[in-house]
XYZ file of N, CA and C in Angstrom:
378
model
N 0.849 -1.192 0.000
C 0.000 0.000 0.000
C 0.887 1.245 0.000
N 0.485 2.240 -0.766
C 1.227 3.492 -0.874
C 0.301 4.649 -0.524
N 0.802 5.562 0.278
C 0.049 6.769 0.625
C 0.800 7.973 0.078
N 0.049 8.902 -0.503
C 0.650 10.087 -1.101
C 0.034 11.333 -0.477
N 0.872 12.255 -0.050
C 0.391 13.492 0.562
C 1.005 14.678 -0.167
N 0.129 15.527 -0.721
C 0.601 16.710 -1.449
C 0.605 17.937 -0.540
N 1.473 18.877 -0.878
C 1.503 20.156 -0.172
C 2.072 21.213 -1.109
N 1.867 22.476 -0.752
C 2.499 23.564 -1.487
C 1.590 24.379 -2.375
N 0.320 24.021 -2.456
C -0.581 24.792 -3.289
C -0.847 26.172 -2.701
N -1.500 27.014 -3.505
C -1.823 28.344 -3.015
C -2.265 29.259 -4.133
N -2.323 30.538 -3.792
C -2.731 31.574 -4.740
C -1.499 32.368 -5.169
N -1.353 32.556 -6.475
C -0.196 33.278 -6.998
C -0.637 34.083 -8.216
N 0.052 35.186 -8.457
C -0.251 35.981 -9.635
C 0.401 35.389 -10.871
N -0.183 35.685 -12.014
C 0.382 35.220 -13.275
C 1.834 35.671 -13.391
N 2.674 34.735 -13.842
C 4.100 35.001 -13.934
C 4.878 34.570 -12.717
N 4.165 34.238 -11.657
C 4.808 33.832 -10.416
C 5.173 32.362 -10.400
N 5.632 31.911 -9.228
C 6.105 30.532 -9.070
C 5.503 29.889 -7.834
N 5.380 28.575 -7.892
C 4.981 27.754 -6.744
C 5.743 26.445 -6.818
N 5.954 25.850 -5.659
C 6.605 24.543 -5.608
C 5.703 23.588 -4.853
N 5.282 22.535 -5.524
C 4.460 21.495 -4.912
C 5.347 20.333 -4.482
N 4.953 19.696 -3.392
C 5.664 18.507 -2.923
C 4.704 17.351 -2.769
N 5.198 16.170 -3.086
C 4.445 14.928 -2.897
C 5.291 14.015 -2.023
N 4.753 13.631 -0.880
C 5.480 12.771 0.050
C 4.867 11.374 0.025
N 5.533 10.427 -0.616
C 5.021 9.051 -0.634
C 5.441 8.311 0.634
N 4.593 7.431 1.091
C 4.951 6.548 2.196
C 4.424 5.162 1.892
N 5.026 4.177 2.525
C 4.635 2.800 2.253
C 5.648 2.131 1.329
N 5.166 1.169 0.555
C 6.037 0.360 -0.275
C 6.297 1.051 -1.613
N 7.330 1.918 -1.645
C 7.739 2.583 -2.876
C 9.020 1.936 -3.377
N 9.016 1.523 -4.634
C 10.169 0.867 -5.232
C 10.819 1.770 -6.267
N 12.079 1.504 -6.578
C 12.814 2.350 -7.503
C 12.170 2.395 -8.885
N 11.476 1.354 -9.277
C 10.889 1.319 -10.621
C 9.524 2.032 -10.693
N 8.981 2.394 -9.528
C 7.692 3.096 -9.532
C 7.801 4.461 -10.207
N 6.720 4.887 -10.820
C 6.622 6.236 -11.360
C 5.777 7.101 -10.450
N 6.234 8.310 -10.209
C 5.473 9.288 -9.424
C 5.150 10.446 -10.357
N 3.885 10.785 -10.444
C 3.455 11.785 -11.416
C 2.571 12.846 -10.782
N 2.477 13.946 -11.501
C 1.530 14.995 -11.150
C 0.484 15.083 -12.260
N -0.773 15.105 -11.829
C -1.902 15.362 -12.705
C -2.594 16.616 -12.190
N -3.460 17.185 -12.998
C -4.247 18.327 -12.537
C -5.640 18.257 -13.130
N -6.569 18.876 -12.407
C -7.947 18.913 -12.869
C -8.516 20.294 -12.601
N -8.844 20.997 -13.676
C -9.455 22.316 -13.573
C -10.965 22.145 -13.467
N -11.661 23.127 -12.910
C -13.114 23.036 -12.778
C -13.791 22.769 -14.114
N -14.623 21.746 -14.154
C -15.368 21.430 -15.356
C -14.567 20.724 -16.433
N -13.336 20.359 -16.133
C -12.493 19.694 -17.131
C -12.037 18.333 -16.623
N -11.552 17.514 -17.550
C -11.045 16.207 -17.183
C -9.653 16.331 -16.557
N -9.311 15.330 -15.778
C -7.982 15.288 -15.181
C -6.949 15.108 -16.289
N -5.852 15.844 -16.223
C -4.830 15.754 -17.265
C -3.439 15.586 -16.664
N -2.612 14.902 -17.399
C -1.243 14.631 -16.999
C -0.400 15.901 -17.043
N 0.515 16.037 -16.075
C 1.411 17.189 -16.045
C 2.867 16.739 -16.219
N 3.329 15.872 -15.342
C 4.735 15.448 -15.394
C 4.908 14.161 -14.602
N 5.977 13.432 -14.929
C 6.239 12.158 -14.257
C 7.734 11.948 -14.092
N 8.106 11.213 -13.047
C 9.509 10.888 -12.800
C 9.599 9.486 -12.229
N 10.670 8.791 -12.582
C 10.913 7.479 -11.996
C 11.459 7.678 -10.581
N 10.877 6.983 -9.611
C 11.263 7.172 -8.227
C 12.749 6.898 -8.009
N 13.290 5.878 -8.695
C 14.684 5.506 -8.491
C 15.632 6.000 -9.562
N 15.209 6.939 -10.400
C 16.083 7.394 -11.467
C 15.790 8.807 -11.870
N 16.324 9.207 -13.034
C 16.181 10.577 -13.507
C 15.238 10.710 -14.695
N 14.640 9.610 -15.127
C 13.760 9.681 -16.290
C 12.535 10.536 -15.974
N 12.223 11.455 -16.892
C 11.074 12.335 -16.703
C 10.268 12.457 -17.995
N 9.019 12.835 -17.825
C 8.111 13.084 -18.947
C 7.272 14.306 -18.593
N 6.996 15.161 -19.575
C 6.191 16.362 -19.348
C 5.122 16.493 -20.426
N 4.007 17.133 -20.049
C 3.057 17.510 -21.090
C 3.643 18.721 -21.794
N 3.290 18.890 -23.065
C 3.932 19.928 -23.878
C 3.725 21.320 -23.317
N 2.537 21.600 -22.781
C 2.223 22.970 -22.372
C 2.994 23.433 -21.132
N 3.662 22.516 -20.439
C 4.424 22.929 -19.257
C 5.926 22.813 -19.453
N 6.342 22.268 -20.588
C 7.776 22.127 -20.843
C 8.455 23.495 -20.829
N 9.577 23.571 -20.136
C 10.293 24.835 -20.027
C 9.813 25.706 -18.883
N 8.651 25.388 -18.302
C 8.121 26.164 -17.173
C 8.102 25.345 -15.889
N 7.771 24.067 -15.995
C 7.672 23.181 -14.831
C 8.845 22.213 -14.820
N 9.294 21.871 -13.618
C 10.347 20.875 -13.451
C 9.960 19.908 -12.347
N 9.968 18.626 -12.678
C 9.704 17.593 -11.679
C 11.036 17.021 -11.228
N 11.167 16.785 -9.922
C 12.435 16.279 -9.404
C 12.182 15.529 -8.102
N 13.169 14.750 -7.720
C 13.097 14.042 -6.453
C 14.061 14.716 -5.466
N 13.559 14.997 -4.274
C 14.391 15.548 -3.206
C 14.748 14.396 -2.280
N 15.980 13.931 -2.399
C 16.394 12.762 -1.609
C 16.436 13.057 -0.110
N 16.711 14.295 0.250
C 16.789 14.639 1.665
C 15.413 14.601 2.317
N 14.419 15.102 1.595
C 13.054 15.132 2.138
C 12.244 13.907 1.743
N 12.784 13.101 0.819
C 12.059 11.935 0.311
C 10.726 12.338 -0.312
N 10.791 13.341 -1.159
C 9.602 13.830 -1.828
C 9.845 13.931 -3.330
N 8.766 14.049 -4.065
C 8.817 14.409 -5.481
C 8.210 15.800 -5.588
N 8.986 16.725 -6.104
C 8.566 18.117 -6.150
C 8.254 18.542 -7.583
N 7.339 19.489 -7.684
C 7.011 20.088 -8.979
C 7.237 21.590 -8.842
N 8.318 22.063 -9.431
C 8.603 23.487 -9.448
C 7.896 24.101 -10.638
N 7.010 25.056 -10.352
C 6.199 25.665 -11.405
C 6.559 27.139 -11.516
N 7.110 27.509 -12.654
C 7.491 28.894 -12.917
C 6.645 29.470 -14.048
N 6.671 30.787 -14.171
C 5.922 31.475 -15.234
C 4.478 30.986 -15.292
N 3.844 30.928 -14.144
C 2.492 30.387 -14.064
C 1.504 31.252 -14.824
N 0.511 30.577 -15.408
C -0.534 31.216 -16.187
C -1.885 30.908 -15.555
N -2.877 31.754 -15.785
C -4.216 31.460 -15.237
C -4.732 30.084 -15.656
N -4.364 29.626 -16.829
C -4.816 28.300 -17.287
C -4.145 27.153 -16.537
N -3.170 27.450 -15.682
C -2.577 26.415 -14.819
C -3.411 26.206 -13.545
N -4.417 27.037 -13.357
C -5.281 26.899 -12.187
C -5.982 25.549 -12.191
N -5.839 24.806 -11.100
C -6.414 23.461 -11.016
C -6.119 22.874 -9.640
N -6.748 21.752 -9.368
C -6.323 20.923 -8.250
C -5.250 19.985 -8.790
N -4.107 19.973 -8.134
C -2.977 19.158 -8.567
C -2.910 17.903 -7.694
N -2.830 16.765 -8.362
C -2.801 15.470 -7.686
C -1.475 14.766 -7.931
N -0.989 14.122 -6.903
C 0.167 13.244 -7.015
C -0.344 11.813 -7.192
N 0.320 11.046 -8.045
C -0.111 9.674 -8.298
C 1.113 8.772 -8.431
N 0.918 7.507 -8.108
C 2.006 6.535 -8.218
C 1.542 5.317 -9.001
N 2.396 4.854 -9.908
C 2.086 3.613 -10.612
C 3.165 2.575 -10.326
N 2.938 1.369 -10.797
C 3.814 0.259 -10.424
C 5.157 0.315 -11.135
N 5.150 0.752 -12.399
C 6.380 0.795 -13.181
C 6.396 2.063 -14.016
N 7.470 2.832 -13.923
C 7.590 4.027 -14.753
C 7.748 3.622 -16.213
N 6.931 4.244 -17.059
C 7.013 3.997 -18.502
C 6.573 5.278 -19.185
N 7.444 5.848 -19.970
C 7.137 7.131 -20.597
C 5.909 7.044 -21.505
N 5.616 5.851 -22.008
C 4.473 5.700 -22.915
C 3.163 5.737 -22.162
N 3.148 5.178 -20.962
C 1.886 5.113 -20.205
C 1.805 6.155 -19.098
N 2.879 6.905 -18.880
C 2.870 7.902 -17.808
C 1.692 8.875 -17.900
N 1.276 9.316 -19.083
C 0.156 10.261 -19.156
C -1.231 9.654 -18.958
N -1.318 8.351 -18.788
C -2.605 7.658 -18.702
C -3.022 7.513 -17.238
N -4.082 8.202 -16.849
C -4.511 8.198 -15.442
C -4.874 6.796 -14.953
N -5.443 5.978 -15.847
C -5.860 4.635 -15.446
C -4.672 3.743 -15.089
N -3.462 4.148 -15.442
C -2.277 3.348 -15.130
C -1.834 3.508 -13.683
N -2.487 4.384 -12.943
C -2.038 4.702 -11.593
C -2.932 4.050 -10.545
N -2.295 3.375 -9.599
C -3.047 2.680 -8.557
C -3.260 3.543 -7.315
N -2.415 4.535 -7.139
C -2.458 5.323 -5.907
C -2.535 6.813 -6.237
N -3.366 7.516 -5.466
C -3.582 8.946 -5.668
C -3.594 9.663 -4.333
N -3.101 10.894 -4.353
C -3.223 11.746 -3.190
C -4.550 12.480 -3.209
N -4.765 13.326 -2.203
C -6.023 14.050 -2.070
C -6.053 15.332 -2.888
N -4.905 15.804 -3.304
C -4.847 16.995 -4.138
C -4.533 18.259 -3.367
N -3.948 19.218 -4.076
C -3.670 20.534 -3.512
C -4.038 21.568 -4.573
N -4.665 22.653 -4.133
C -5.228 23.617 -5.076
C -4.226 24.705 -5.432
N -4.110 24.939 -6.737
C -3.275 26.024 -7.265
C -4.185 26.993 -8.001
N -4.131 28.259 -7.599
C -4.927 29.295 -8.256
C -3.998 30.379 -8.760
N -4.075 30.642 -10.061
C -3.235 31.673 -10.675
C -4.144 32.794 -11.160
N -3.926 33.982 -10.629
C -4.781 35.118 -10.978
C -4.033 36.093 -11.868
N -4.812 36.938 -12.568
C -4.169 37.987 -13.387
C -3.604 39.049 -12.493
């Protein structure tokens, strides 16, 4: 069993930055993938970024490339999402998710994930 706890959401102006953290606990293996998804009001949940828990492999959705960075903080044992140059369209509830095996082909597929956090809200205003 894996438990995921997100933190770091908040309100920020367009152009600003936020850093989200996902703290996994339980049986996490090096081959697991840890990802961030987001869901805006009235829209479907969409993939944001993914990283292999035991490595450096990453995947991003096109609209966040160059603005968002996913990384693992070994000291805190977290997966962080650094979000820069935020836009109002980035407003959403951000969820951390874990799957059994990191695979760049299936990382964007929500159904591939067995574990989800409760979410943290990011609001970007003009």
